[in-house]
Amino acid sequence: MKTVKARPYDYPFDPAHTAVVMIDMQRDFLEPGGFGALLGNDVAPLARIVPACVRLLALARAQGMKVIHTQEAHDPLLADCPPAKKARGHLACGIGDPGPLGRVLVAGEPGAGFVPELQPRLGDIVLRKPGKGAFHATGLDAMLRGLGITHLLFGGVTTEVCVQTTMREANDRGYESLLLTDCSASYFPAFHAATVEMVVAQGGIVGWAATLADLETACSA
Ligand code: C5J
């Protein structure tokens, strides 16, 4: 067992029953010309967490934890994209349209791929998802239960959208979730900070929060 000094209180976990869930570290969210940028966002705050995410995955692999990369992407026919999602924002170049990184948020296109530093390795799981939450319309819950995973360590983007949604879904399904605050980011730094507070408030109503250094200290103890 390892114990992380976390908020709102210590987070104990067994690496053998823990997975790192790296949320949507895709070019469509992190790079100019991708979906995030087409929505009008400054992507710079997201790119800054890449080195910490690389460290998190290295730590997970060294500790024998499962690594799961989620990918928000739709099939080429957009059969798994609700019309309401496609219509949102009235974008001139939106989901499914040809953009600077290929068809926006479509599986197999350059933009849907992971940033070069965070390419999946042999033994990792890649989970494509059509929604914000990684449990929605995927086999994630069955996969985690099959692997005996009870604890989830979260990084990725964006903190208040896909990361928080997935943490809330995980919480309702009985998983113990820890948010690595410097391995996640938002286009809106204030939303990132607010999400961390929402997660840990009320005795950890969604889960726990800690820095990567806190996790590394716990793992080296
Ligand atoms: C968004 C995500 N923000 N991965 N997706 O649309 O958070």
mmCIF file with all atom_site columns, C-alpha atoms and ligand atoms in Angstrom:
data_model
loop_
_atom_site.group_PDB
_atom_site.id
_atom_site.type_symbol
_atom_site.label_atom_id
_atom_site.label_alt_id
_atom_site.label_comp_id
_atom_site.label_asym_id
_atom_site.label_entity_id
_atom_site.label_seq_id
_atom_site.pdbx_PDB_ins_code
_atom_site.Cartn_x
_atom_site.Cartn_y
_atom_site.Cartn_z
_atom_site.occupancy
_atom_site.B_iso_or_equiv
_atom_site.pdbx_formal_charge
_atom_site.auth_seq_id
_atom_site.auth_comp_id
_atom_site.auth_asym_id
_atom_site.auth_atom_id
_atom_site.pdbx_PDB_model_num
ATOM   1   C CA . MET A 1 1   ? 0.000   0.000  0.000   1.00 0.00 ? 1   MET A CA 1
ATOM   2   C CA . LYS A 1 2   ? 1.044   3.578  -0.681  1.00 0.00 ? 2   LYS A CA 1
ATOM   3   C CA . THR A 1 3   ? -0.342  6.681  0.970   1.00 0.00 ? 3   THR A CA 1
ATOM   4   C CA . VAL A 1 4   ? -0.403  10.076 -0.739  1.00 0.00 ? 4   VAL A CA 1
ATOM   5   C CA . LYS A 1 5   ? -0.520  13.278 1.313   1.00 0.00 ? 5   LYS A CA 1
ATOM   6   C CA . ALA A 1 6   ? -3.595  14.644 -0.418  1.00 0.00 ? 6   ALA A CA 1
ATOM   7   C CA . ARG A 1 7   ? -6.545  16.913 0.076   1.00 0.00 ? 7   ARG A CA 1
ATOM   8   C CA . PRO A 1 8   ? -8.918  16.665 1.898   1.00 0.00 ? 8   PRO A CA 1
ATOM   9   C CA . TYR A 1 9   ? -6.985  13.883 3.682   1.00 0.00 ? 9   TYR A CA 1
ATOM   10  C CA . ASP A 1 10  ? -4.527  11.060 2.960   1.00 0.00 ? 10  ASP A CA 1
ATOM   11  C CA . TYR A 1 11  ? -5.235  8.871  -0.083  1.00 0.00 ? 11  TYR A CA 1
ATOM   12  C CA . PRO A 1 12  ? -4.202  5.213  0.374   1.00 0.00 ? 12  PRO A CA 1
ATOM   13  C CA . PHE A 1 13  ? -3.933  2.996  -2.691  1.00 0.00 ? 13  PHE A CA 1
ATOM   14  C CA . ASP A 1 14  ? -2.513  -0.295 -3.864  1.00 0.00 ? 14  ASP A CA 1
ATOM   15  C CA . PRO A 1 15  ? -0.714  0.099  -7.225  1.00 0.00 ? 15  PRO A CA 1
ATOM   16  C CA . ALA A 1 16  ? -1.853  -3.414 -8.209  1.00 0.00 ? 16  ALA A CA 1
ATOM   17  C CA . HIS A 1 17  ? -5.459  -2.209 -8.098  1.00 0.00 ? 17  HIS A CA 1
ATOM   18  C CA . THR A 1 18  ? -4.884  1.280  -9.488  1.00 0.00 ? 18  THR A CA 1
ATOM   19  C CA . ALA A 1 19  ? -4.996  2.730  -12.995 1.00 0.00 ? 19  ALA A CA 1
ATOM   20  C CA . VAL A 1 20  ? -3.809  6.078  -14.286 1.00 0.00 ? 20  VAL A CA 1
ATOM   21  C CA . VAL A 1 21  ? -6.491  7.575  -16.513 1.00 0.00 ? 21  VAL A CA 1
ATOM   22  C CA . MET A 1 22  ? -4.959  10.093 -18.886 1.00 0.00 ? 22  MET A CA 1
ATOM   23  C CA . ILE A 1 23  ? -7.835  12.071 -20.317 1.00 0.00 ? 23  ILE A CA 1
ATOM   24  C CA . ASP A 1 24  ? -7.858  13.263 -23.950 1.00 0.00 ? 24  ASP A CA 1
ATOM   25  C CA . MET A 1 25  ? -4.240  14.417 -24.386 1.00 0.00 ? 25  MET A CA 1
ATOM   26  C CA . GLN A 1 26  ? -4.960  14.806 -28.087 1.00 0.00 ? 26  GLN A CA 1
ATOM   27  C CA . ARG A 1 27  ? -3.695  17.238 -30.680 1.00 0.00 ? 27  ARG A CA 1
ATOM   28  C CA . ASP A 1 28  ? -7.314  18.412 -31.149 1.00 0.00 ? 28  ASP A CA 1
ATOM   29  C CA . PHE A 1 29  ? -7.263  19.862 -27.636 1.00 0.00 ? 29  PHE A CA 1
ATOM   30  C CA . LEU A 1 30  ? -3.612  20.855 -27.226 1.00 0.00 ? 30  LEU A CA 1
ATOM   31  C CA . GLU A 1 31  ? -2.488  22.201 -30.577 1.00 0.00 ? 31  GLU A CA 1
ATOM   32  C CA . PRO A 1 32  ? -3.316  25.300 -32.608 1.00 0.00 ? 32  PRO A CA 1
ATOM   33  C CA . GLY A 1 33  ? -5.788  24.385 -35.347 1.00 0.00 ? 33  GLY A CA 1
ATOM   34  C CA . GLY A 1 34  ? -7.501  21.680 -33.280 1.00 0.00 ? 34  GLY A CA 1
ATOM   35  C CA . PHE A 1 35  ? -11.029 21.524 -31.880 1.00 0.00 ? 35  PHE A CA 1
ATOM   36  C CA . GLY A 1 36  ? -10.109 23.463 -28.724 1.00 0.00 ? 36  GLY A CA 1
ATOM   37  C CA . ALA A 1 37  ? -8.556  26.289 -30.732 1.00 0.00 ? 37  ALA A CA 1
ATOM   38  C CA . LEU A 1 38  ? -11.482 26.318 -33.191 1.00 0.00 ? 38  LEU A CA 1
ATOM   39  C CA . LEU A 1 39  ? -13.744 26.900 -30.197 1.00 0.00 ? 39  LEU A CA 1
ATOM   40  C CA . GLY A 1 40  ? -11.777 30.091 -29.554 1.00 0.00 ? 40  GLY A CA 1
ATOM   41  C CA . ASN A 1 41  ? -9.527  28.855 -26.767 1.00 0.00 ? 41  ASN A CA 1
ATOM   42  C CA . ASP A 1 42  ? -5.883  29.661 -26.067 1.00 0.00 ? 42  ASP A CA 1
ATOM   43  C CA . VAL A 1 43  ? -4.300  26.181 -26.022 1.00 0.00 ? 43  VAL A CA 1
ATOM   44  C CA . ALA A 1 44  ? -1.057  27.259 -24.297 1.00 0.00 ? 44  ALA A CA 1
ATOM   45  C CA . PRO A 1 45  ? -2.096  26.346 -20.705 1.00 0.00 ? 45  PRO A CA 1
ATOM   46  C CA . LEU A 1 46  ? -2.759  22.778 -21.829 1.00 0.00 ? 46  LEU A CA 1
ATOM   47  C CA . ALA A 1 47  ? 0.617   22.231 -23.491 1.00 0.00 ? 47  ALA A CA 1
ATOM   48  C CA . ARG A 1 48  ? 2.365   23.198 -20.243 1.00 0.00 ? 48  ARG A CA 1
ATOM   49  C CA . ILE A 1 49  ? 1.279   20.027 -18.418 1.00 0.00 ? 49  ILE A CA 1
ATOM   50  C CA . VAL A 1 50  ? 2.780   17.619 -20.971 1.00 0.00 ? 50  VAL A CA 1
ATOM   51  C CA . PRO A 1 51  ? 6.123   17.119 -19.123 1.00 0.00 ? 51  PRO A CA 1
ATOM   52  C CA . ALA A 1 52  ? 4.290   16.353 -15.849 1.00 0.00 ? 52  ALA A CA 1
ATOM   53  C CA . CYS A 1 53  ? 2.005   13.885 -17.659 1.00 0.00 ? 53  CYS A CA 1
ATOM   54  C CA . VAL A 1 54  ? 5.066   12.147 -19.118 1.00 0.00 ? 54  VAL A CA 1
ATOM   55  C CA . ARG A 1 55  ? 6.435   11.790 -15.553 1.00 0.00 ? 55  ARG A CA 1
ATOM   56  C CA . LEU A 1 56  ? 3.084   10.477 -14.318 1.00 0.00 ? 56  LEU A CA 1
ATOM   57  C CA . LEU A 1 57  ? 2.966   7.758  -16.970 1.00 0.00 ? 57  LEU A CA 1
ATOM   58  C CA . ALA A 1 58  ? 6.585   6.795  -16.286 1.00 0.00 ? 58  ALA A CA 1
ATOM   59  C CA . LEU A 1 59  ? 5.788   6.482  -12.584 1.00 0.00 ? 59  LEU A CA 1
ATOM   60  C CA . ALA A 1 60  ? 2.655   4.448  -13.274 1.00 0.00 ? 60  ALA A CA 1
ATOM   61  C CA . ARG A 1 61  ? 4.534   2.005  -15.490 1.00 0.00 ? 61  ARG A CA 1
ATOM   62  C CA . ALA A 1 62  ? 7.402   1.693  -12.989 1.00 0.00 ? 62  ALA A CA 1
ATOM   63  C CA . GLN A 1 63  ? 4.889   0.911  -10.230 1.00 0.00 ? 63  GLN A CA 1
ATOM   64  C CA . GLY A 1 64  ? 3.023   -1.654 -12.353 1.00 0.00 ? 64  GLY A CA 1
ATOM   65  C CA . MET A 1 65  ? -0.134  0.418  -12.591 1.00 0.00 ? 65  MET A CA 1
ATOM   66  C CA . LYS A 1 66  ? -2.409  0.106  -15.610 1.00 0.00 ? 66  LYS A CA 1
ATOM   67  C CA . VAL A 1 67  ? -2.332  3.092  -17.977 1.00 0.00 ? 67  VAL A CA 1
ATOM   68  C CA . ILE A 1 68  ? -5.508  4.130  -19.780 1.00 0.00 ? 68  ILE A CA 1
ATOM   69  C CA . HIS A 1 69  ? -5.530  6.853  -22.432 1.00 0.00 ? 69  HIS A CA 1
ATOM   70  C CA . THR A 1 70  ? -8.953  8.209  -23.274 1.00 0.00 ? 70  THR A CA 1
ATOM   71  C CA . GLN A 1 71  ? -9.622  9.748  -26.655 1.00 0.00 ? 71  GLN A CA 1
ATOM   72  C CA . GLU A 1 72  ? -12.637 11.920 -27.427 1.00 0.00 ? 72  GLU A CA 1
ATOM   73  C CA . ALA A 1 73  ? -13.289 11.101 -31.075 1.00 0.00 ? 73  ALA A CA 1
ATOM   74  C CA . HIS A 1 74  ? -16.153 10.125 -33.338 1.00 0.00 ? 74  HIS A CA 1
ATOM   75  C CA . ASP A 1 75  ? -16.468 7.578  -36.080 1.00 0.00 ? 75  ASP A CA 1
ATOM   76  C CA . PRO A 1 76  ? -16.127 8.987  -39.599 1.00 0.00 ? 76  PRO A CA 1
ATOM   77  C CA . LEU A 1 77  ? -19.903 8.865  -40.196 1.00 0.00 ? 77  LEU A CA 1
ATOM   78  C CA . LEU A 1 78  ? -20.493 10.739 -36.912 1.00 0.00 ? 78  LEU A CA 1
ATOM   79  C CA . ALA A 1 79  ? -22.995 8.008  -36.041 1.00 0.00 ? 79  ALA A CA 1
ATOM   80  C CA . ASP A 1 80  ? -21.868 8.309  -32.407 1.00 0.00 ? 80  ASP A CA 1
ATOM   81  C CA . CYS A 1 81  ? -22.042 12.121 -32.330 1.00 0.00 ? 81  CYS A CA 1
ATOM   82  C CA . PRO A 1 82  ? -25.362 13.517 -31.133 1.00 0.00 ? 82  PRO A CA 1
ATOM   83  C CA . PRO A 1 83  ? -26.574 16.281 -33.480 1.00 0.00 ? 83  PRO A CA 1
ATOM   84  C CA . ALA A 1 84  ? -26.751 18.577 -30.448 1.00 0.00 ? 84  ALA A CA 1
ATOM   85  C CA . LYS A 1 85  ? -23.013 18.111 -29.852 1.00 0.00 ? 85  LYS A CA 1
ATOM   86  C CA . LYS A 1 86  ? -22.156 18.834 -33.486 1.00 0.00 ? 86  LYS A CA 1
ATOM   87  C CA . ALA A 1 87  ? -24.387 21.914 -33.576 1.00 0.00 ? 87  ALA A CA 1
ATOM   88  C CA . ARG A 1 88  ? -23.101 23.444 -30.336 1.00 0.00 ? 88  ARG A CA 1
ATOM   89  C CA . GLY A 1 89  ? -21.185 26.675 -30.816 1.00 0.00 ? 89  GLY A CA 1
ATOM   90  C CA . HIS A 1 90  ? -22.332 27.229 -34.425 1.00 0.00 ? 90  HIS A CA 1
ATOM   91  C CA . LEU A 1 91  ? -18.754 26.670 -35.585 1.00 0.00 ? 91  LEU A CA 1
ATOM   92  C CA . ALA A 1 92  ? -17.827 27.375 -39.203 1.00 0.00 ? 92  ALA A CA 1
ATOM   93  C CA . CYS A 1 93  ? -15.405 24.457 -38.812 1.00 0.00 ? 93  CYS A CA 1
ATOM   94  C CA . GLY A 1 94  ? -16.755 22.025 -36.229 1.00 0.00 ? 94  GLY A CA 1
ATOM   95  C CA . ILE A 1 95  ? -16.913 18.312 -35.456 1.00 0.00 ? 95  ILE A CA 1
ATOM   96  C CA . GLY A 1 96  ? -16.492 16.240 -38.620 1.00 0.00 ? 96  GLY A CA 1
ATOM   97  C CA . ASP A 1 97  ? -15.477 19.172 -40.822 1.00 0.00 ? 97  ASP A CA 1
ATOM   98  C CA . PRO A 1 98  ? -12.085 19.309 -42.559 1.00 0.00 ? 98  PRO A CA 1
ATOM   99  C CA . GLY A 1 99  ? -9.760  21.494 -40.502 1.00 0.00 ? 99  GLY A CA 1
ATOM   100 C CA . PRO A 1 100 ? -6.056  22.217 -40.128 1.00 0.00 ? 100 PRO A CA 1
ATOM   101 C CA . LEU A 1 101 ? -5.527  18.893 -38.263 1.00 0.00 ? 101 LEU A CA 1
ATOM   102 C CA . GLY A 1 102 ? -7.802  16.818 -40.501 1.00 0.00 ? 102 GLY A CA 1
ATOM   103 C CA . ARG A 1 103 ? -11.495 16.196 -39.837 1.00 0.00 ? 103 ARG A CA 1
ATOM   104 C CA . VAL A 1 104 ? -12.247 17.710 -36.453 1.00 0.00 ? 104 VAL A CA 1
ATOM   105 C CA . LEU A 1 105 ? -12.554 15.211 -33.575 1.00 0.00 ? 105 LEU A CA 1
ATOM   106 C CA . VAL A 1 106 ? -12.831 12.238 -35.933 1.00 0.00 ? 106 VAL A CA 1
ATOM   107 C CA . ALA A 1 107 ? -11.050 8.976  -35.095 1.00 0.00 ? 107 ALA A CA 1
ATOM   108 C CA . GLY A 1 108 ? -8.041  8.241  -37.289 1.00 0.00 ? 108 GLY A CA 1
ATOM   109 C CA . GLU A 1 109 ? -7.481  11.888 -38.209 1.00 0.00 ? 109 GLU A CA 1
ATOM   110 C CA . PRO A 1 110 ? -4.249  13.636 -37.133 1.00 0.00 ? 110 PRO A CA 1
ATOM   111 C CA . GLY A 1 111 ? -6.076  15.862 -34.643 1.00 0.00 ? 111 GLY A CA 1
ATOM   112 C CA . ALA A 1 112 ? -7.637  12.933 -32.807 1.00 0.00 ? 112 ALA A CA 1
ATOM   113 C CA . GLY A 1 113 ? -4.204  11.440 -32.175 1.00 0.00 ? 113 GLY A CA 1
ATOM   114 C CA . PHE A 1 114 ? -2.298  11.852 -28.931 1.00 0.00 ? 114 PHE A CA 1
ATOM   115 C CA . VAL A 1 115 ? 0.462   14.447 -28.639 1.00 0.00 ? 115 VAL A CA 1
ATOM   116 C CA . PRO A 1 116 ? 3.848   12.915 -29.563 1.00 0.00 ? 116 PRO A CA 1
ATOM   117 C CA . GLU A 1 117 ? 5.195   12.843 -25.988 1.00 0.00 ? 117 GLU A CA 1
ATOM   118 C CA . LEU A 1 118 ? 2.220   10.825 -24.720 1.00 0.00 ? 118 LEU A CA 1
ATOM   119 C CA . GLN A 1 119 ? 1.865   8.099  -27.303 1.00 0.00 ? 119 GLN A CA 1
ATOM   120 C CA . PRO A 1 120 ? 0.397   4.885  -25.857 1.00 0.00 ? 120 PRO A CA 1
ATOM   121 C CA . ARG A 1 121 ? 2.877   2.075  -25.208 1.00 0.00 ? 121 ARG A CA 1
ATOM   122 C CA . LEU A 1 122 ? 2.463   -1.684 -25.448 1.00 0.00 ? 122 LEU A CA 1
ATOM   123 C CA . GLY A 1 123 ? 0.264   -2.803 -22.567 1.00 0.00 ? 123 GLY A CA 1
ATOM   124 C CA . ASP A 1 124 ? -1.595  0.514  -22.272 1.00 0.00 ? 124 ASP A CA 1
ATOM   125 C CA . ILE A 1 125 ? -5.319  0.721  -22.932 1.00 0.00 ? 125 ILE A CA 1
ATOM   126 C CA . VAL A 1 126 ? -6.700  3.236  -25.431 1.00 0.00 ? 126 VAL A CA 1
ATOM   127 C CA . LEU A 1 127 ? -10.363 4.023  -24.858 1.00 0.00 ? 127 LEU A CA 1
ATOM   128 C CA . ARG A 1 128 ? -12.250 5.953  -27.522 1.00 0.00 ? 128 ARG A CA 1
ATOM   129 C CA . LYS A 1 129 ? -15.241 7.810  -26.151 1.00 0.00 ? 129 LYS A CA 1
ATOM   130 C CA . PRO A 1 130 ? -17.972 9.845  -27.845 1.00 0.00 ? 130 PRO A CA 1
ATOM   131 C CA . GLY A 1 131 ? -18.789 11.995 -24.819 1.00 0.00 ? 131 GLY A CA 1
ATOM   132 C CA . LYS A 1 132 ? -17.117 14.012 -22.119 1.00 0.00 ? 132 LYS A CA 1
ATOM   133 C CA . GLY A 1 133 ? -17.285 11.293 -19.474 1.00 0.00 ? 133 GLY A CA 1
ATOM   134 C CA . ALA A 1 134 ? -15.203 8.181  -20.171 1.00 0.00 ? 134 ALA A CA 1
ATOM   135 C CA . PHE A 1 135 ? -17.866 5.870  -18.714 1.00 0.00 ? 135 PHE A CA 1
ATOM   136 C CA . HIS A 1 136 ? -20.579 7.114  -21.081 1.00 0.00 ? 136 HIS A CA 1
ATOM   137 C CA . ALA A 1 137 ? -21.199 4.692  -23.992 1.00 0.00 ? 137 ALA A CA 1
ATOM   138 C CA . THR A 1 138 ? -17.938 2.790  -23.401 1.00 0.00 ? 138 THR A CA 1
ATOM   139 C CA . GLY A 1 139 ? -16.907 -0.465 -21.768 1.00 0.00 ? 139 GLY A CA 1
ATOM   140 C CA . LEU A 1 140 ? -14.705 1.282  -19.192 1.00 0.00 ? 140 LEU A CA 1
ATOM   141 C CA . ASP A 1 141 ? -16.545 0.107  -16.082 1.00 0.00 ? 141 ASP A CA 1
ATOM   142 C CA . ALA A 1 142 ? -16.562 -3.544 -17.186 1.00 0.00 ? 142 ALA A CA 1
ATOM   143 C CA . MET A 1 143 ? -12.902 -3.291 -18.167 1.00 0.00 ? 143 MET A CA 1
ATOM   144 C CA . LEU A 1 144 ? -11.869 -1.836 -14.792 1.00 0.00 ? 144 LEU A CA 1
ATOM   145 C CA . ARG A 1 145 ? -13.876 -4.413 -12.851 1.00 0.00 ? 145 ARG A CA 1
ATOM   146 C CA . GLY A 1 146 ? -12.362 -7.183 -14.962 1.00 0.00 ? 146 GLY A CA 1
ATOM   147 C CA . LEU A 1 147 ? -8.882  -5.905 -14.143 1.00 0.00 ? 147 LEU A CA 1
ATOM   148 C CA . GLY A 1 148 ? -9.675  -5.573 -10.434 1.00 0.00 ? 148 GLY A CA 1
ATOM   149 C CA . ILE A 1 149 ? -9.100  -1.814 -10.499 1.00 0.00 ? 149 ILE A CA 1
ATOM   150 C CA . THR A 1 150 ? -10.611 0.086  -7.581  1.00 0.00 ? 150 THR A CA 1
ATOM   151 C CA . HIS A 1 151 ? -8.523  3.290  -7.571  1.00 0.00 ? 151 HIS A CA 1
ATOM   152 C CA . LEU A 1 152 ? -8.060  5.826  -10.374 1.00 0.00 ? 152 LEU A CA 1
ATOM   153 C CA . LEU A 1 153 ? -5.390  8.527  -10.702 1.00 0.00 ? 153 LEU A CA 1
ATOM   154 C CA . PHE A 1 154 ? -6.442  11.277 -13.095 1.00 0.00 ? 154 PHE A CA 1
ATOM   155 C CA . GLY A 1 155 ? -4.504  13.568 -15.403 1.00 0.00 ? 155 GLY A CA 1
ATOM   156 C CA . GLY A 1 156 ? -5.332  15.217 -18.716 1.00 0.00 ? 156 GLY A CA 1
ATOM   157 C CA . VAL A 1 157 ? -7.646  17.826 -20.152 1.00 0.00 ? 157 VAL A CA 1
ATOM   158 C CA . THR A 1 158 ? -9.746  19.692 -19.556 1.00 0.00 ? 158 THR A CA 1
ATOM   159 C CA . THR A 1 159 ? -10.020 19.694 -15.788 1.00 0.00 ? 159 THR A CA 1
ATOM   160 C CA . GLU A 1 160 ? -13.581 20.949 -15.542 1.00 0.00 ? 160 GLU A CA 1
ATOM   161 C CA . VAL A 1 161 ? -14.974 19.132 -18.601 1.00 0.00 ? 161 VAL A CA 1
ATOM   162 C CA . CYS A 1 162 ? -13.762 15.624 -19.435 1.00 0.00 ? 162 CYS A CA 1
ATOM   163 C CA . VAL A 1 163 ? -11.611 15.087 -16.323 1.00 0.00 ? 163 VAL A CA 1
ATOM   164 C CA . GLN A 1 164 ? -14.235 16.203 -13.833 1.00 0.00 ? 164 GLN A CA 1
ATOM   165 C CA . THR A 1 165 ? -17.097 14.495 -15.679 1.00 0.00 ? 165 THR A CA 1
ATOM   166 C CA . THR A 1 166 ? -15.200 11.206 -15.644 1.00 0.00 ? 166 THR A CA 1
ATOM   167 C CA . MET A 1 167 ? -14.269 11.598 -11.963 1.00 0.00 ? 167 MET A CA 1
ATOM   168 C CA . ARG A 1 168 ? -17.916 12.155 -11.107 1.00 0.00 ? 168 ARG A CA 1
ATOM   169 C CA . GLU A 1 169 ? -18.967 9.119  -13.142 1.00 0.00 ? 169 GLU A CA 1
ATOM   170 C CA . ALA A 1 170 ? -16.265 7.076  -11.397 1.00 0.00 ? 170 ALA A CA 1
ATOM   171 C CA . ASN A 1 171 ? -17.376 8.324  -7.988  1.00 0.00 ? 171 ASN A CA 1
ATOM   172 C CA . ASP A 1 172 ? -20.953 7.187  -8.573  1.00 0.00 ? 172 ASP A CA 1
ATOM   173 C CA . ARG A 1 173 ? -19.647 3.764  -9.574  1.00 0.00 ? 173 ARG A CA 1
ATOM   174 C CA . GLY A 1 174 ? -17.652 3.358  -6.357  1.00 0.00 ? 174 GLY A CA 1
ATOM   175 C CA . TYR A 1 175 ? -14.104 4.110  -7.554  1.00 0.00 ? 175 TYR A CA 1
ATOM   176 C CA . GLU A 1 176 ? -11.685 6.082  -5.352  1.00 0.00 ? 176 GLU A CA 1
ATOM   177 C CA . SER A 1 177 ? -10.303 8.895  -7.513  1.00 0.00 ? 177 SER A CA 1
ATOM   178 C CA . LEU A 1 178 ? -7.278  11.162 -7.080  1.00 0.00 ? 178 LEU A CA 1
ATOM   179 C CA . LEU A 1 179 ? -6.805  14.225 -9.296  1.00 0.00 ? 179 LEU A CA 1
ATOM   180 C CA . LEU A 1 180 ? -3.163  15.115 -10.014 1.00 0.00 ? 180 LEU A CA 1
ATOM   181 C CA . THR A 1 181 ? -3.510  18.876 -10.008 1.00 0.00 ? 181 THR A CA 1
ATOM   182 C CA . ASP A 1 182 ? -0.367  19.664 -12.012 1.00 0.00 ? 182 ASP A CA 1
ATOM   183 C CA . CYS A 1 183 ? -1.067  16.906 -14.557 1.00 0.00 ? 183 CYS A CA 1
ATOM   184 C CA . SER A 1 184 ? -4.404  18.430 -15.550 1.00 0.00 ? 184 SER A CA 1
ATOM   185 C CA . ALA A 1 185 ? -5.287  21.769 -17.096 1.00 0.00 ? 185 ALA A CA 1
ATOM   186 C CA . SER A 1 186 ? -8.057  23.946 -18.453 1.00 0.00 ? 186 SER A CA 1
ATOM   187 C CA . TYR A 1 187 ? -8.234  26.669 -21.086 1.00 0.00 ? 187 TYR A CA 1
ATOM   188 C CA . PHE A 1 188 ? -9.517  28.716 -18.130 1.00 0.00 ? 188 PHE A CA 1
ATOM   189 C CA . PRO A 1 189 ? -7.089  28.602 -15.166 1.00 0.00 ? 189 PRO A CA 1
ATOM   190 C CA . ALA A 1 190 ? -9.857  29.767 -12.817 1.00 0.00 ? 190 ALA A CA 1
ATOM   191 C CA . PHE A 1 191 ? -12.003 26.773 -13.850 1.00 0.00 ? 191 PHE A CA 1
ATOM   192 C CA . HIS A 1 192 ? -9.083  24.434 -13.122 1.00 0.00 ? 192 HIS A CA 1
ATOM   193 C CA . ALA A 1 193 ? -8.678  25.877 -9.632  1.00 0.00 ? 193 ALA A CA 1
ATOM   194 C CA . ALA A 1 194 ? -12.428 25.811 -8.976  1.00 0.00 ? 194 ALA A CA 1
ATOM   195 C CA . THR A 1 195 ? -12.663 22.178 -10.083 1.00 0.00 ? 195 THR A CA 1
ATOM   196 C CA . VAL A 1 196 ? -9.926  21.126 -7.672  1.00 0.00 ? 196 VAL A CA 1
ATOM   197 C CA . GLU A 1 197 ? -11.906 22.776 -4.862  1.00 0.00 ? 197 GLU A CA 1
ATOM   198 C CA . MET A 1 198 ? -15.158 21.105 -6.001  1.00 0.00 ? 198 MET A CA 1
ATOM   199 C CA . VAL A 1 199 ? -13.517 17.682 -5.984  1.00 0.00 ? 199 VAL A CA 1
ATOM   200 C CA . VAL A 1 200 ? -12.133 17.923 -2.437  1.00 0.00 ? 200 VAL A CA 1
ATOM   201 C CA . ALA A 1 201 ? -14.941 19.935 -0.811  1.00 0.00 ? 201 ALA A CA 1
ATOM   202 C CA . GLN A 1 202 ? -17.379 18.327 1.613   1.00 0.00 ? 202 GLN A CA 1
ATOM   203 C CA . GLY A 1 203 ? -14.943 15.653 2.750   1.00 0.00 ? 203 GLY A CA 1
ATOM   204 C CA . GLY A 1 204 ? -13.893 14.720 -0.788  1.00 0.00 ? 204 GLY A CA 1
ATOM   205 C CA . ILE A 1 205 ? -17.354 14.523 -2.283  1.00 0.00 ? 205 ILE A CA 1
ATOM   206 C CA . VAL A 1 206 ? -15.875 13.582 -5.668  1.00 0.00 ? 206 VAL A CA 1
ATOM   207 C CA . GLY A 1 207 ? -12.418 12.422 -4.585  1.00 0.00 ? 207 GLY A CA 1
ATOM   208 C CA . TRP A 1 208 ? -8.961  13.607 -3.623  1.00 0.00 ? 208 TRP A CA 1
ATOM   209 C CA . ALA A 1 209 ? -6.379  16.026 -5.059  1.00 0.00 ? 209 ALA A CA 1
ATOM   210 C CA . ALA A 1 210 ? -2.581  16.053 -4.818  1.00 0.00 ? 210 ALA A CA 1
ATOM   211 C CA . THR A 1 211 ? 0.447   17.143 -6.803  1.00 0.00 ? 211 THR A CA 1
ATOM   212 C CA . LEU A 1 212 ? 2.593   14.791 -8.848  1.00 0.00 ? 212 LEU A CA 1
ATOM   213 C CA . ALA A 1 213 ? 5.438   15.363 -6.344  1.00 0.00 ? 213 ALA A CA 1
ATOM   214 C CA . ASP A 1 214 ? 3.120   14.162 -3.550  1.00 0.00 ? 214 ASP A CA 1
ATOM   215 C CA . LEU A 1 215 ? 2.411   11.001 -5.539  1.00 0.00 ? 215 LEU A CA 1
ATOM   216 C CA . GLU A 1 216 ? 6.090   10.464 -6.337  1.00 0.00 ? 216 GLU A CA 1
ATOM   217 C CA . THR A 1 217 ? 6.968   10.844 -2.643  1.00 0.00 ? 217 THR A CA 1
ATOM   218 C CA . ALA A 1 218 ? 4.326   8.277  -1.723  1.00 0.00 ? 218 ALA A CA 1
ATOM   219 C CA . CYS A 1 219 ? 5.601   5.834  -4.333  1.00 0.00 ? 219 CYS A CA 1
ATOM   220 C CA . SER A 1 220 ? 9.224   6.142  -3.217  1.00 0.00 ? 220 SER A CA 1
ATOM   221 C CA . ALA A 1 221 ? 8.367   5.525  0.470   1.00 0.00 ? 221 ALA A CA 1
HETATM 222 C C1 . C5J B 2 .   ? -13.653 19.266 -24.133 1.00 0.00 ? 1   C5J B C1 1
HETATM 223 C C2 . C5J B 2 .   ? -12.350 17.650 -22.987 1.00 0.00 ? 1   C5J B C2 1
HETATM 224 N N1 . C5J B 2 .   ? -13.242 20.254 -23.347 1.00 0.00 ? 1   C5J B N1 1
HETATM 225 N N2 . C5J B 2 .   ? -11.527 16.641 -23.224 1.00 0.00 ? 1   C5J B N2 1
HETATM 226 N N3 . C5J B 2 .   ? -13.164 18.034 -23.999 1.00 0.00 ? 1   C5J B N3 1
HETATM 227 O O1 . C5J B 2 .   ? -14.482 19.474 -25.003 1.00 0.00 ? 1   C5J B O1 1
HETATM 228 O O2 . C5J B 2 .   ? -12.376 18.216 -21.919 1.00 0.00 ? 1   C5J B O2 1
#
